[in-house]
Tab-separated table of N, CA, C and O in Angstrom:
chain	number	residue	atom	x	y	z
A	1	UNK	N	-8.654	0.374	18.958
A	1	UNK	CA	-9.530	0.455	17.686
A	1	UNK	C	-8.056	-0.277	17.169
A	1	UNK	O	-7.838	-1.041	17.449
A	2	UNK	N	-8.669	-0.700	15.136
A	2	UNK	CA	-8.243	-1.702	14.746
A	2	UNK	C	-7.343	-0.709	14.176
A	2	UNK	O	-7.594	0.268	13.246
A	3	UNK	N	-6.103	-1.043	14.050
A	3	UNK	CA	-5.060	-0.771	12.548
A	3	UNK	C	-5.124	-0.747	11.113
A	3	UNK	O	-5.453	-1.886	11.101
A	4	UNK	N	-6.183	0.334	10.865
A	4	UNK	CA	-5.270	0.148	9.293
A	4	UNK	C	-4.370	1.428	8.130
A	4	UNK	O	-4.539	2.007	8.640
A	5	UNK	N	-3.804	0.418	7.763
A	5	UNK	CA	-2.994	1.119	7.059
A	5	UNK	C	-3.694	1.415	5.528
A	5	UNK	O	-4.697	0.219	5.244
A	6	UNK	N	-2.918	1.932	4.942
A	6	UNK	CA	-2.926	2.304	3.145
A	6	UNK	C	-1.836	1.985	1.911
A	6	UNK	O	-1.296	3.016	3.183
A	7	UNK	N	-2.159	1.697	1.075
A	7	UNK	CA	-0.831	2.294	-0.060
A	7	UNK	C	-1.311	3.365	-0.720
A	7	UNK	O	-0.511	4.082	-1.475
A	8	UNK	N	-3.021	3.713	-0.953
A	8	UNK	CA	-3.826	4.562	-1.436
A	8	UNK	C	-3.965	4.727	-3.132
A	8	UNK	O	-3.727	4.987	-4.023
A	9	UNK	N	-3.459	2.589	-3.766
A	9	UNK	CA	-4.249	2.044	-4.421
A	9	UNK	C	-4.776	1.112	-4.937
A	9	UNK	O	-5.256	0.294	-3.520
A	10	UNK	N	-6.227	0.510	-5.365
A	10	UNK	CA	-7.017	-1.015	-5.421
A	10	UNK	C	-5.909	-2.018	-6.829
A	10	UNK	O	-5.213	-0.922	-7.512
A	11	UNK	N	-6.142	-2.340	-6.622
A	11	UNK	CA	-5.567	-3.686	-7.763
A	11	UNK	C	-6.341	-4.203	-7.692
A	11	UNK	O	-7.682	-4.619	-7.931
A	12	UNK	N	-6.524	-4.647	-9.400
A	12	UNK	CA	-7.231	-5.825	-10.173
A	12	UNK	C	-6.187	-6.513	-10.087
A	12	UNK	O	-5.065	-6.910	-10.912
A	13	UNK	N	-6.531	-8.412	-11.139
A	13	UNK	CA	-5.668	-9.215	-11.280
A	13	UNK	C	-6.254	-9.342	-12.792
A	13	UNK	O	-7.340	-9.811	-12.887
A	14	UNK	N	-5.484	-9.835	-13.622
A	14	UNK	CA	-5.502	-10.356	-14.782
A	14	UNK	C	-5.219	-11.267	-14.953
A	14	UNK	O	-4.298	-11.870	-14.290
A	15	UNK	N	-5.375	-12.218	-16.407
A	15	UNK	CA	-5.177	-13.451	-17.281
A	15	UNK	C	-3.841	-12.414	-17.843
A	15	UNK	O	-3.461	-12.103	-18.115
A	16	UNK	N	-2.230	-13.162	-17.358
A	16	UNK	CA	-1.474	-13.276	-18.460
A	16	UNK	C	-1.495	-13.667	-20.271
A	16	UNK	O	-2.598	-14.169	-20.235
A	17	UNK	N	-0.707	-13.684	-21.083
A	17	UNK	CA	-0.431	-13.773	-22.135
A	17	UNK	C	-0.574	-15.743	-22.608
A	17	UNK	O	-0.489	-15.471	-23.335
A	18	UNK	N	-0.272	-15.889	-21.434
A	18	UNK	CA	-0.235	-17.426	-21.406
A	18	UNK	C	-1.297	-18.417	-20.958
A	18	UNK	O	-1.936	-19.359	-21.256
A	19	UNK	N	-2.711	-17.205	-21.423
A	19	UNK	CA	-3.990	-18.000	-20.296
A	19	UNK	C	-3.929	-18.658	-18.973
A	19	UNK	O	-4.663	-19.032	-18.221
A	20	UNK	N	-2.706	-18.194	-18.704
A	20	UNK	CA	-3.014	-17.836	-17.141
A	20	UNK	C	-3.347	-17.455	-16.036
A	20	UNK	O	-3.936	-16.064	-16.768
A	21	UNK	N	-4.793	-17.850	-15.484
A	21	UNK	CA	-6.183	-17.128	-15.119
A	21	UNK	C	-5.666	-15.832	-13.696
A	21	UNK	O	-4.700	-17.003	-13.128
A	22	UNK	N	-5.564	-14.763	-14.040
A	22	UNK	CA	-5.702	-14.244	-12.219
A	22	UNK	C	-4.210	-14.201	-11.513
A	22	UNK	O	-4.203	-14.260	-10.900
A	23	UNK	N	-3.292	-13.493	-13.164
A	23	UNK	CA	-1.552	-14.110	-12.081
A	23	UNK	C	-1.187	-13.147	-12.367
A	23	UNK	O	-0.270	-12.482	-11.912
A	24	UNK	N	-1.716	-11.921	-12.827
A	24	UNK	CA	-0.822	-10.232	-13.315
A	24	UNK	C	-1.548	-9.264	-12.291
A	24	UNK	O	-2.654	-9.312	-12.763
A	25	UNK	N	-1.337	-8.581	-11.574
A	25	UNK	CA	-1.865	-7.862	-10.413
A	25	UNK	C	-1.576	-6.503	-11.101
A	25	UNK	O	-0.386	-5.461	-10.893
A	26	UNK	N	-2.675	-5.172	-11.680
A	26	UNK	CA	-2.266	-4.335	-12.324
A	26	UNK	C	-3.219	-3.057	-11.748
A	26	UNK	O	-3.806	-3.432	-10.350
A	27	UNK	N	-3.141	-1.806	-11.026
A	27	UNK	CA	-3.129	-0.472	-10.708
A	27	UNK	C	-4.094	-0.547	-11.209
A	27	UNK	O	-4.459	-0.777	-12.242
A	28	UNK	N	-5.557	-0.699	-9.966
A	28	UNK	CA	-7.034	-0.095	-11.224
A	28	UNK	C	-7.369	0.827	-10.860
A	28	UNK	O	-7.756	2.075	-11.545
A	29	UNK	N	-7.165	1.299	-9.221
A	29	UNK	CA	-7.276	2.583	-9.251
A	29	UNK	C	-6.115	3.237	-8.538
A	29	UNK	O	-5.200	2.787	-7.590
A	30	UNK	N	-5.792	4.963	-8.477
A	30	UNK	CA	-4.614	5.215	-7.535
A	30	UNK	C	-5.343	6.603	-6.809
A	30	UNK	O	-5.906	7.677	-7.679
A	31	UNK	N	-5.457	6.710	-5.219
A	31	UNK	CA	-5.590	8.042	-5.011
A	31	UNK	C	-5.362	8.814	-5.260
A	31	UNK	O	-3.736	9.151	-4.510
A	32	UNK	N	-5.857	10.278	-5.559
A	32	UNK	CA	-4.468	11.429	-5.731
A	32	UNK	C	-4.439	11.877	-4.224
A	32	UNK	O	-5.909	11.872	-3.756
A	33	UNK	N	-3.220	12.348	-4.499
A	33	UNK	CA	-2.273	12.597	-3.033
A	33	UNK	C	-1.992	11.594	-2.319
A	33	UNK	O	-1.817	11.762	-0.670
A	34	UNK	N	-2.542	10.311	-2.924
A	34	UNK	CA	-2.160	9.113	-1.687
A	34	UNK	C	-0.699	8.488	-1.967
A	34	UNK	O	-0.201	8.761	-2.505
A	35	UNK	N	-0.575	7.606	-1.094
A	35	UNK	CA	0.964	7.505	-1.175
A	35	UNK	C	1.180	6.745	-2.449
A	35	UNK	O	2.563	7.164	-2.793
A	36	UNK	N	0.461	6.000	-3.006
A	36	UNK	CA	0.884	5.088	-4.547
A	36	UNK	C	1.048	6.907	-5.758
A	36	UNK	O	2.236	7.086	-6.074
A	37	UNK	N	0.207	7.444	-5.279
A	37	UNK	CA	0.331	8.522	-6.315
A	37	UNK	C	1.811	8.948	-6.200
A	37	UNK	O	2.288	9.966	-6.898
A	38	UNK	N	2.044	9.555	-5.054
A	38	UNK	CA	3.424	10.295	-4.676
A	38	UNK	C	4.344	9.804	-5.154
A	38	UNK	O	5.202	9.397	-5.003
A	39	UNK	N	4.434	8.471	-4.991
A	39	UNK	CA	5.094	7.343	-5.271
A	39	UNK	C	5.599	7.822	-7.064
A	39	UNK	O	6.148	6.584	-7.203
A	40	UNK	N	4.408	7.157	-6.960
A	40	UNK	CA	3.914	7.756	-8.554
A	40	UNK	C	3.345	6.566	-9.261
A	40	UNK	O	3.770	6.479	-10.678
A	41	UNK	N	3.112	6.063	-8.537
A	41	UNK	CA	2.084	4.933	-9.335
A	41	UNK	C	1.618	5.253	-10.155
A	41	UNK	O	-0.199	6.848	-9.531
A	42	UNK	N	0.500	4.782	-11.156
A	42	UNK	CA	-0.736	5.238	-11.800
A	42	UNK	C	-1.563	4.155	-12.193
A	42	UNK	O	-0.289	3.326	-12.354
A	43	UNK	N	-2.882	4.534	-12.532
A	43	UNK	CA	-3.423	2.826	-12.847
A	43	UNK	C	-2.950	2.232	-13.965
A	43	UNK	O	-1.956	3.273	-15.261
A	44	UNK	N	-2.948	1.002	-14.415
A	44	UNK	CA	-2.578	0.493	-15.518
A	44	UNK	C	-0.922	-0.162	-15.035
A	44	UNK	O	-0.872	-1.240	-16.054
A	45	UNK	N	-0.640	0.495	-14.322
A	45	UNK	CA	0.296	0.263	-13.429
A	45	UNK	C	0.668	-2.229	-13.337
A	45	UNK	O	-0.541	-1.341	-12.413
A	46	UNK	N	2.004	-2.646	-13.887
A	46	UNK	CA	1.975	-3.588	-13.479
A	46	UNK	C	2.228	-3.625	-11.559
A	46	UNK	O	3.682	-3.274	-11.910
A	47	UNK	N	2.064	-4.226	-10.951
A	47	UNK	CA	2.601	-4.207	-9.360
A	47	UNK	C	3.688	-6.098	-9.098
A	47	UNK	O	2.858	-6.283	-9.029
A	48	UNK	N	4.334	-5.640	-9.693
A	48	UNK	CA	5.242	-7.050	-9.531
A	48	UNK	C	5.766	-7.737	-8.679
A	48	UNK	O	4.964	-8.419	-8.063
A	49	UNK	N	5.924	-5.882	-7.432
A	49	UNK	CA	7.277	-7.346	-6.001
A	49	UNK	C	6.548	-6.166	-5.261
A	49	UNK	O	6.761	-4.729	-6.191
A	50	UNK	N	7.083	-6.345	-3.775
A	50	UNK	CA	6.734	-5.697	-3.154
A	50	UNK	C	8.231	-6.388	-1.978
A	50	UNK	O	7.606	-6.728	-1.933
A	51	UNK	N	8.852	-5.334	-1.820
A	51	UNK	CA	10.490	-5.509	-1.404
A	51	UNK	C	10.734	-6.496	-1.273
A	51	UNK	O	11.692	-7.213	-1.319
A	52	UNK	N	10.859	-6.646	-2.895
A	52	UNK	CA	11.491	-7.767	-3.880
A	52	UNK	C	10.841	-9.133	-4.046
A	52	UNK	O	11.404	-9.952	-4.475
A	53	UNK	N	9.546	-9.102	-2.850
A	53	UNK	CA	8.771	-10.553	-2.847
A	53	UNK	C	7.299	-10.260	-4.510
A	53	UNK	O	7.381	-9.274	-4.040
A	54	UNK	N	8.107	-11.693	-5.043
A	54	UNK	CA	7.129	-11.407	-6.229
A	54	UNK	C	5.487	-11.521	-5.565
A	54	UNK	O	5.190	-11.960	-5.126
A	55	UNK	N	4.182	-10.270	-6.254
A	55	UNK	CA	3.215	-9.732	-5.705
A	55	UNK	C	2.146	-11.725	-6.748
A	55	UNK	O	2.128	-11.435	-7.440
A	56	UNK	N	1.202	-11.773	-6.175
A	56	UNK	CA	1.031	-12.995	-6.871
A	56	UNK	C	-1.063	-13.515	-6.484
A	56	UNK	O	-2.204	-13.875	-7.312
A	57	UNK	N	-0.854	-12.674	-5.139
A	57	UNK	CA	-2.774	-12.312	-4.942
A	57	UNK	C	-3.109	-11.004	-4.650
A	57	UNK	O	-2.260	-10.492	-3.950
A	58	UNK	N	-4.222	-11.005	-4.767
A	58	UNK	CA	-4.231	-10.049	-3.309
A	58	UNK	C	-3.990	-10.027	-2.544
A	58	UNK	O	-3.857	-8.976	-1.380
A	59	UNK	N	-4.899	-11.146	-1.527
A	59	UNK	CA	-4.244	-11.513	-0.526
A	59	UNK	C	-3.121	-11.566	0.418
A	59	UNK	O	-3.136	-11.029	1.035
A	60	UNK	N	-2.226	-11.263	-0.601
A	60	UNK	CA	-0.285	-11.399	-0.632
A	60	UNK	C	-0.431	-10.044	-0.285
A	60	UNK	O	0.123	-9.392	0.863
A	61	UNK	N	-0.960	-8.598	-1.391
A	61	UNK	CA	-0.502	-7.703	-1.140
A	61	UNK	C	-1.084	-7.395	0.210
A	61	UNK	O	-0.917	-6.191	0.692
A	62	UNK	N	-2.634	-7.399	0.558
A	62	UNK	CA	-3.379	-7.082	1.731
A	62	UNK	C	-2.607	-7.811	2.635
A	62	UNK	O	-2.086	-6.350	4.300
A	63	UNK	N	-1.916	-8.970	3.176
A	63	UNK	CA	-1.012	-9.586	4.042
A	63	UNK	C	0.250	-8.332	4.148
A	63	UNK	O	0.727	-7.908	5.286
A	64	UNK	N	0.435	-8.410	3.087
A	64	UNK	CA	2.183	-7.263	3.051
A	64	UNK	C	1.771	-5.987	4.165
A	64	UNK	O	2.782	-5.177	4.433
A	65	UNK	N	0.349	-5.368	3.466
A	65	UNK	CA	0.508	-3.882	3.973
A	65	UNK	C	-0.264	-3.594	4.744
A	65	UNK	O	0.547	-3.045	5.647
A	66	UNK	N	-0.971	-5.047	5.730
A	66	UNK	CA	-0.967	-5.305	7.149
A	66	UNK	C	0.262	-4.906	8.160
A	66	UNK	O	-0.201	-4.740	9.303
A	67	UNK	N	1.417	-5.685	7.483
A	67	UNK	CA	1.718	-5.923	8.114
A	67	UNK	C	3.163	-4.695	8.148
A	67	UNK	O	3.937	-4.625	9.454
A	68	UNK	N	2.472	-3.490	7.648
A	68	UNK	CA	3.991	-2.872	7.356
A	68	UNK	C	3.586	-1.211	8.146
A	68	UNK	O	2.898	-0.799	8.043
A	69	UNK	N	4.326	-1.072	9.223
A	69	UNK	CA	4.327	0.175	10.027
A	69	UNK	C	4.193	1.419	9.377
A	69	UNK	O	4.461	1.586	7.834
A	70	UNK	N	3.375	1.978	9.711
A	70	UNK	CA	2.332	3.030	9.201
A	70	UNK	C	3.888	4.379	9.112
A	70	UNK	O	4.952	3.983	9.745
A	71	UNK	N	4.573	4.977	8.086
A	71	UNK	CA	5.753	5.511	8.389
A	71	UNK	C	6.849	4.978	7.259
A	71	UNK	O	7.663	5.616	6.854
A	72	UNK	N	6.889	3.869	7.224
A	72	UNK	CA	7.870	3.080	5.989
A	72	UNK	C	7.399	2.894	4.928
A	72	UNK	O	6.694	3.196	4.556
A	73	UNK	N	9.064	2.922	4.472
A	73	UNK	CA	9.440	2.938	3.272
A	73	UNK	C	9.480	1.662	2.440
A	73	UNK	O	10.042	0.570	3.217
A	74	UNK	N	8.458	0.818	1.478
A	74	UNK	CA	8.650	-0.022	1.027
A	74	UNK	C	9.213	-0.223	-0.260
A	74	UNK	O	8.284	1.231	-0.741
A	75	UNK	N	10.000	-1.028	-0.898
A	75	UNK	CA	10.348	-0.707	-3.034
A	75	UNK	C	9.158	-2.054	-3.274
A	75	UNK	O	8.972	-2.850	-2.803
A	76	UNK	N	8.915	-0.658	-4.144
A	76	UNK	CA	7.942	-1.728	-5.174
A	76	UNK	C	7.788	-1.726	-6.690
A	76	UNK	O	8.151	-0.847	-7.249
A	77	UNK	N	7.666	-2.559	-7.245
A	77	UNK	CA	8.237	-2.972	-8.593
A	77	UNK	C	7.062	-2.983	-9.982
A	77	UNK	O	6.574	-4.135	-9.326
A	78	UNK	N	7.487	-1.525	-10.463
A	78	UNK	CA	6.271	-1.515	-11.056
A	78	UNK	C	6.738	-2.173	-12.890
A	78	UNK	O	7.530	-1.967	-13.035
A	79	UNK	N	5.738	-2.467	-13.411
A	79	UNK	CA	6.259	-2.775	-14.958
A	79	UNK	C	5.501	-1.959	-15.619
A	79	UNK	O	3.887	-1.525	-15.597
A	80	UNK	N	5.533	-0.417	-16.280
A	80	UNK	CA	4.680	0.469	-16.889
A	80	UNK	C	5.199	0.700	-18.171
A	80	UNK	O	5.898	1.185	-18.520
A	81	UNK	N	4.151	-0.097	-19.066
A	81	UNK	CA	4.635	0.197	-20.719
A	81	UNK	C	5.829	-0.656	-20.803
A	81	UNK	O	6.483	-0.457	-21.849
A	82	UNK	N	5.818	-2.457	-20.681
A	82	UNK	CA	6.578	-2.799	-20.558
A	82	UNK	C	8.171	-2.328	-19.607
A	82	UNK	O	9.170	-3.119	-20.037
A	83	UNK	N	8.099	-2.015	-19.148
A	83	UNK	CA	9.477	-0.913	-18.287
A	83	UNK	C	9.626	-0.908	-17.054
A	83	UNK	O	9.000	-0.642	-16.347
A	84	UNK	N	10.469	-2.260	-16.916
A	84	UNK	CA	9.865	-2.553	-15.265
A	84	UNK	C	11.215	-0.915	-14.455
A	84	UNK	O	11.969	-1.010	-14.891
A	85	UNK	N	10.076	-0.811	-13.213
A	85	UNK	CA	11.383	0.269	-12.788
A	85	UNK	C	9.913	0.000	-10.709
A	85	UNK	O	9.483	-0.577	-10.549
A	86	UNK	N	11.129	0.377	-10.293
A	86	UNK	CA	10.768	-0.049	-8.744
A	86	UNK	C	10.911	2.651	-8.219
A	86	UNK	O	11.718	2.933	-7.828
A	87	UNK	N	9.619	1.428	-6.968
A	87	UNK	CA	9.223	3.198	-6.814
A	87	UNK	C	9.312	2.996	-5.064
A	87	UNK	O	9.428	2.242	-4.330
A	88	UNK	N	9.376	4.556	-4.083
A	88	UNK	CA	9.493	3.516	-2.462
A	88	UNK	C	7.848	4.493	-2.371
A	88	UNK	O	7.729	5.849	-2.747
A	89	UNK	N	7.770	3.439	-1.441
A	89	UNK	CA	5.869	3.688	-1.243
A	89	UNK	C	6.113	3.660	0.040
A	89	UNK	O	6.366	3.030	0.494
A	90	UNK	N	5.027	4.726	1.109
A	90	UNK	CA	5.712	5.477	2.080
A	90	UNK	C	4.638	4.781	2.801
A	90	UNK	O	2.959	5.166	1.997
A	91	UNK	N	4.194	3.815	3.590
A	91	UNK	CA	2.805	3.678	4.622
A	91	UNK	C	2.143	4.496	5.189
A	91	UNK	O	2.335	4.808	5.539
A	92	UNK	N	0.950	5.225	4.850
A	92	UNK	CA	-0.068	5.800	5.681
A	92	UNK	C	-1.490	4.995	6.510
A	92	UNK	O	-1.259	3.614	6.336
A	93	UNK	N	-1.604	5.632	7.594
A	93	UNK	CA	-2.758	5.508	7.983
A	93	UNK	C	-3.925	5.354	7.535
A	93	UNK	O	-3.546	6.742	6.953
A	94	UNK	N	-5.209	5.300	7.292
A	94	UNK	CA	-6.087	6.076	7.376
A	94	UNK	C	-7.022	7.160	8.320
A	94	UNK	O	-6.324	7.311	8.540
A	95	UNK	N	-7.654	7.787	7.907
A	95	UNK	CA	-8.345	8.893	8.372
A	95	UNK	C	-8.845	8.234	10.677
A	95	UNK	O	-8.331	8.906	10.650
A	96	UNK	N	-9.175	7.161	10.126
A	96	UNK	CA	-9.673	6.643	11.731
A	96	UNK	C	-8.238	6.596	11.760
A	96	UNK	O	-7.891	6.747	13.167
A	97	UNK	N	-6.786	6.017	11.728
A	97	UNK	CA	-5.493	5.527	12.227
A	97	UNK	C	-5.424	7.238	12.766
A	97	UNK	O	-4.978	6.918	13.815
A	98	UNK	N	-4.906	7.390	11.736
A	98	UNK	CA	-4.434	8.961	12.058
A	98	UNK	C	-5.366	9.929	13.097
A	98	UNK	O	-4.466	10.702	14.157
A	99	UNK	N	-6.693	9.898	13.384
A	99	UNK	CA	-7.675	10.171	14.166
A	99	UNK	C	-7.421	9.646	15.755
A	99	UNK	O	-7.334	10.269	16.829
A	100	UNK	N	-7.293	8.306	15.893
A	100	UNK	CA	-6.861	7.340	17.019
A	100	UNK	C	-5.559	7.918	17.844
A	100	UNK	O	-5.491	8.216	19.257
A	101	UNK	N	-4.362	7.852	16.446
A	101	UNK	CA	-3.668	8.723	16.991
A	101	UNK	C	-3.011	9.649	18.036
A	101	UNK	O	-2.499	10.102	19.003
A	102	UNK	N	-3.784	11.114	16.918
A	102	UNK	CA	-3.994	11.821	17.129
A	102	UNK	C	-4.687	12.387	18.576
A	102	UNK	O	-4.291	13.425	19.643
A	103	UNK	N	-5.644	11.548	19.546
A	103	UNK	CA	-5.990	11.511	20.185
A	103	UNK	C	-5.434	11.063	21.117
A	103	UNK	O	-5.439	11.099	21.935
A	104	UNK	N	-5.162	9.732	21.102
A	104	UNK	CA	-3.974	9.184	21.994
A	104	UNK	C	-2.749	9.927	22.455
A	104	UNK	O	-2.693	10.265	22.926
A	105	UNK	N	-2.010	10.681	21.247
A	105	UNK	CA	-0.508	12.079	21.317
A	105	UNK	C	-1.831	12.504	22.235
A	105	UNK	O	-0.909	13.387	23.474
A	106	UNK	N	-2.923	13.289	22.065
A	106	UNK	CA	-3.664	14.794	22.655
A	106	UNK	C	-4.031	13.821	24.471
A	106	UNK	O	-3.536	15.105	25.474
A	107	UNK	N	-4.009	13.082	24.523
A	107	UNK	CA	-4.750	12.553	25.982
A	107	UNK	C	-3.367	12.676	26.675
A	107	UNK	O	-3.310	12.487	28.231
A	108	UNK	N	-1.940	11.975	25.621
A	108	UNK	CA	-0.832	11.592	26.489
A	108	UNK	C	-0.486	13.433	26.823
A	108	UNK	O	-0.039	13.118	27.886
A	109	UNK	N	-0.338	14.160	25.897
A	109	UNK	CA	0.041	15.048	26.826
A	109	UNK	C	-0.429	15.860	26.913
A	109	UNK	O	-0.161	16.609	28.187
A	110	UNK	N	-1.653	15.904	27.743
A	110	UNK	CA	-2.739	16.122	28.539
A	110	UNK	C	-2.299	15.739	29.518
A	110	UNK	O	-2.020	16.757	30.783
A	111	UNK	N	-2.367	14.503	30.097
A	111	UNK	CA	-2.100	14.061	31.359
A	111	UNK	C	-0.601	14.106	32.065
A	111	UNK	O	-0.068	14.503	32.692
A	112	UNK	N	0.141	14.729	31.030
A	112	UNK	CA	1.786	14.733	30.898
A	112	UNK	C	2.115	16.190	32.353
A	112	UNK	O	2.237	16.532	32.709
A	113	UNK	N	0.935	17.124	30.964
A	113	UNK	CA	0.311	18.393	31.142
A	113	UNK	C	0.072	18.785	32.802
A	113	UNK	O	-0.341	19.963	33.591
A	114	UNK	N	-0.626	18.050	33.269
A	114	UNK	CA	-1.339	17.680	34.881
A	114	UNK	C	-0.610	17.024	35.337
A	114	UNK	O	-0.623	17.402	36.974
A	115	UNK	N	0.235	16.808	36.521
A	115	UNK	CA	1.171	15.792	36.371
A	115	UNK	C	1.926	17.391	37.595
A	115	UNK	O	2.699	17.795	36.582
């Protein structure tokens, strides 16, 4: 199976005030009860940095998400109403990921029980 993680939010890229195109990452949607909502990220927050590294594209965010282990804590710098703040985001697996982990755990427990 393919490992799938999520941060519980989708982003859109906007132009900045200086005419630079697609250079500002903004939380477009935040899944209720998901990792981003638990961290305090809200729609329209600017997503500025991931573990201190400035985010410049959706692809970059996707790469960081894919590389983050499930259950790991990530520092995400957001800007809300012009005020920067750092929140802690806990990476979660998707429903598919959780089902696969549960299945592996159950089969491992079962095989130990029969020995």
